[in-house]
Amino acid sequence: MSTPNPDAHVHGPLSSLHPVHQHLPRRPLWLCRVCCDPWPCPAARMLLRVEYRADRVALSIYMASQLFDATADLCRLNPDPAPDPAELFARFLAWTATPPS
């Protein structure tokens, strides 16, 4: 008998992976559900690069939408001082323009 997946309701590019590989954000904190690092954690970035390997523009668009949602959540949780826009940009978008090493 299998254990129910508490994150079964989560949808997105990584949702079809085995639960141990689902490095997805826990909202509204935007921490990884698996490793508790700020999301996207290094594992999520790697998995997203694999998922979007044929369409880097789509990866950037997806991550821009995640940045939008994260900014709203994090500003609501911490209005003063608000999250640093440069840090959020680096965390969510800057890495999408860099080729994988």
PDB file of N, CA, C and O in Angstrom, residues 2-11 14-22 24 26 33-34:
ATOM      1  N   SER A   2       0.585   2.194  -0.861  1.00  0.00           N
ATOM      2  CA  SER A   2       1.415   3.383  -0.942  1.00  0.00           C
ATOM      3  C   SER A   2       0.894   4.462  -0.010  1.00  0.00           C
ATOM      4  O   SER A   2      -0.288   4.531   0.309  1.00  0.00           O
ATOM      5  N   THR A   3       1.810   5.324   0.407  1.00  0.00           N
ATOM      6  CA  THR A   3       1.456   6.442   1.263  1.00  0.00           C
ATOM      7  C   THR A   3       0.909   7.560   0.397  1.00  0.00           C
ATOM      8  O   THR A   3       1.479   7.860  -0.645  1.00  0.00           O
ATOM      9  N   PRO A   4      -0.178   8.200   0.790  1.00  0.00           N
ATOM     10  CA  PRO A   4      -0.714   9.304   0.000  1.00  0.00           C
ATOM     11  C   PRO A   4       0.304  10.440  -0.082  1.00  0.00           C
ATOM     12  O   PRO A   4       1.011  10.726   0.880  1.00  0.00           O
ATOM     13  N   ASN A   5       0.376  11.071  -1.224  1.00  0.00           N
ATOM     14  CA  ASN A   5       1.279  12.199  -1.432  1.00  0.00           C
ATOM     15  C   ASN A   5       0.579  13.471  -0.972  1.00  0.00           C
ATOM     16  O   ASN A   5      -0.415  13.879  -1.561  1.00  0.00           O
ATOM     17  N   PRO A   6       1.079  14.143   0.086  1.00  0.00           N
ATOM     18  CA  PRO A   6       0.412  15.344   0.580  1.00  0.00           C
ATOM     19  C   PRO A   6       0.465  16.495  -0.421  1.00  0.00           C
ATOM     20  O   PRO A   6      -0.292  17.437  -0.319  1.00  0.00           O
ATOM     21  N   ASP A   7       1.351  16.409  -1.404  1.00  0.00           N
ATOM     22  CA  ASP A   7       1.484  17.467  -2.392  1.00  0.00           C
ATOM     23  C   ASP A   7       0.868  17.076  -3.725  1.00  0.00           C
ATOM     24  O   ASP A   7       1.200  17.637  -4.766  1.00  0.00           O
ATOM     25  N   ALA A   8      -0.044  16.120  -3.718  1.00  0.00           N
ATOM     26  CA  ALA A   8      -0.629  15.624  -4.963  1.00  0.00           C
ATOM     27  C   ALA A   8      -1.398  16.705  -5.699  1.00  0.00           C
ATOM     28  O   ALA A   8      -1.564  16.631  -6.904  1.00  0.00           O
ATOM     29  N   HIS A   9      -1.853  17.721  -4.983  1.00  0.00           N
ATOM     30  CA  HIS A   9      -2.601  18.805  -5.612  1.00  0.00           C
ATOM     31  C   HIS A   9      -1.699  19.770  -6.359  1.00  0.00           C
ATOM     32  O   HIS A   9      -2.170  20.620  -7.098  1.00  0.00           O
ATOM     33  N   VAL A  10      -0.390  19.681  -6.184  1.00  0.00           N
ATOM     34  CA  VAL A  10       0.556  20.598  -6.810  1.00  0.00           C
ATOM     35  C   VAL A  10       0.672  20.260  -8.289  1.00  0.00           C
ATOM     36  O   VAL A  10       0.851  19.112  -8.661  1.00  0.00           O
ATOM     37  N   HIS A  11       0.556  21.281  -9.128  1.00  0.00           N
ATOM     38  CA  HIS A  11       0.665  21.085 -10.568  1.00  0.00           C
ATOM     39  C   HIS A  11       1.780  21.980 -11.084  1.00  0.00           C
ATOM     40  O   HIS A  11       2.078  23.008 -10.517  1.00  0.00           O
ATOM     41  N   LEU A  14       7.193  20.202 -12.730  1.00  0.00           N
ATOM     42  CA  LEU A  14       7.885  19.178 -11.964  1.00  0.00           C
ATOM     43  C   LEU A  14       6.928  18.248 -11.220  1.00  0.00           C
ATOM     44  O   LEU A  14       7.363  17.327 -10.543  1.00  0.00           O
ATOM     45  N   SER A  15       5.624  18.465 -11.354  1.00  0.00           N
ATOM     46  CA  SER A  15       4.673  17.732 -10.533  1.00  0.00           C
ATOM     47  C   SER A  15       4.568  16.256 -10.883  1.00  0.00           C
ATOM     48  O   SER A  15       4.086  15.475 -10.077  1.00  0.00           O
ATOM     49  N   SER A  16       5.006  15.838 -12.066  1.00  0.00           N
ATOM     50  CA  SER A  16       4.893  14.429 -12.434  1.00  0.00           C
ATOM     51  C   SER A  16       6.085  13.605 -11.952  1.00  0.00           C
ATOM     52  O   SER A  16       6.102  12.395 -12.107  1.00  0.00           O
ATOM     53  N   LEU A  17       7.074  14.246 -11.361  1.00  0.00           N
ATOM     54  CA  LEU A  17       8.248  13.542 -10.867  1.00  0.00           C
ATOM     55  C   LEU A  17       7.936  12.823  -9.555  1.00  0.00           C
ATOM     56  O   LEU A  17       6.981  13.162  -8.864  1.00  0.00           O
ATOM     57  N   HIS A  18       8.758  11.855  -9.216  1.00  0.00           N
ATOM     58  CA  HIS A  18       8.649  11.168  -7.934  1.00  0.00           C
ATOM     59  C   HIS A  18       8.709  12.219  -6.820  1.00  0.00           C
ATOM     60  O   HIS A  18       9.445  13.196  -6.924  1.00  0.00           O
ATOM     61  N   PRO A  19       7.946  12.068  -5.739  1.00  0.00           N
ATOM     62  CA  PRO A  19       7.897  13.082  -4.688  1.00  0.00           C
ATOM     63  C   PRO A  19       9.261  13.527  -4.168  1.00  0.00           C
ATOM     64  O   PRO A  19       9.435  14.680  -3.815  1.00  0.00           O
ATOM     65  N   VAL A  20      10.236  12.619  -4.129  1.00  0.00           N
ATOM     66  CA  VAL A  20      11.545  13.007  -3.607  1.00  0.00           C
ATOM     67  C   VAL A  20      12.231  14.020  -4.531  1.00  0.00           C
ATOM     68  O   VAL A  20      13.107  14.756  -4.114  1.00  0.00           O
ATOM     69  N   HIS A  21      11.803  14.070  -5.794  1.00  0.00           N
ATOM     70  CA  HIS A  21      12.398  14.996  -6.755  1.00  0.00           C
ATOM     71  C   HIS A  21      11.557  16.244  -6.964  1.00  0.00           C
ATOM     72  O   HIS A  21      11.888  17.065  -7.797  1.00  0.00           O
ATOM     73  N   GLN A  22      10.484  16.383  -6.246  1.00  0.00           N
ATOM     74  CA  GLN A  22       9.604  17.527  -6.425  1.00  0.00           C
ATOM     75  C   GLN A  22      10.085  18.704  -5.590  1.00  0.00           C
ATOM     76  O   GLN A  22       9.504  19.040  -4.569  1.00  0.00           O
ATOM     77  N   LEU A  24       9.565  21.761  -5.188  1.00  0.00           N
ATOM     78  CA  LEU A  24       8.563  22.765  -5.500  1.00  0.00           C
ATOM     79  C   LEU A  24       8.465  23.768  -4.359  1.00  0.00           C
ATOM     80  O   LEU A  24       8.831  23.462  -3.223  1.00  0.00           O
ATOM     81  N   ARG A  26       7.007  25.961  -1.334  1.00  0.00           N
ATOM     82  CA  ARG A  26       5.981  25.946  -0.291  1.00  0.00           C
ATOM     83  C   ARG A  26       5.601  27.403  -0.079  1.00  0.00           C
ATOM     84  O   ARG A  26       6.389  28.192   0.416  1.00  0.00           O
ATOM     85  N   ARG A  33       9.918  22.537  -0.813  1.00  0.00           N
ATOM     86  CA  ARG A  33       9.179  21.524  -0.055  1.00  0.00           C
ATOM     87  C   ARG A  33      10.056  20.351   0.356  1.00  0.00           C
ATOM     88  O   ARG A  33       9.731  19.634   1.291  1.00  0.00           O
ATOM     89  N   VAL A  34      11.163  20.131  -0.346  1.00  0.00           N
ATOM     90  CA  VAL A  34      12.020  18.988  -0.054  1.00  0.00           C
ATOM     91  C   VAL A  34      13.188  19.374   0.840  1.00  0.00           C
ATOM     92  O   VAL A  34      13.420  18.755   1.870  1.00  0.00           O
TER      93      VAL A  34
END
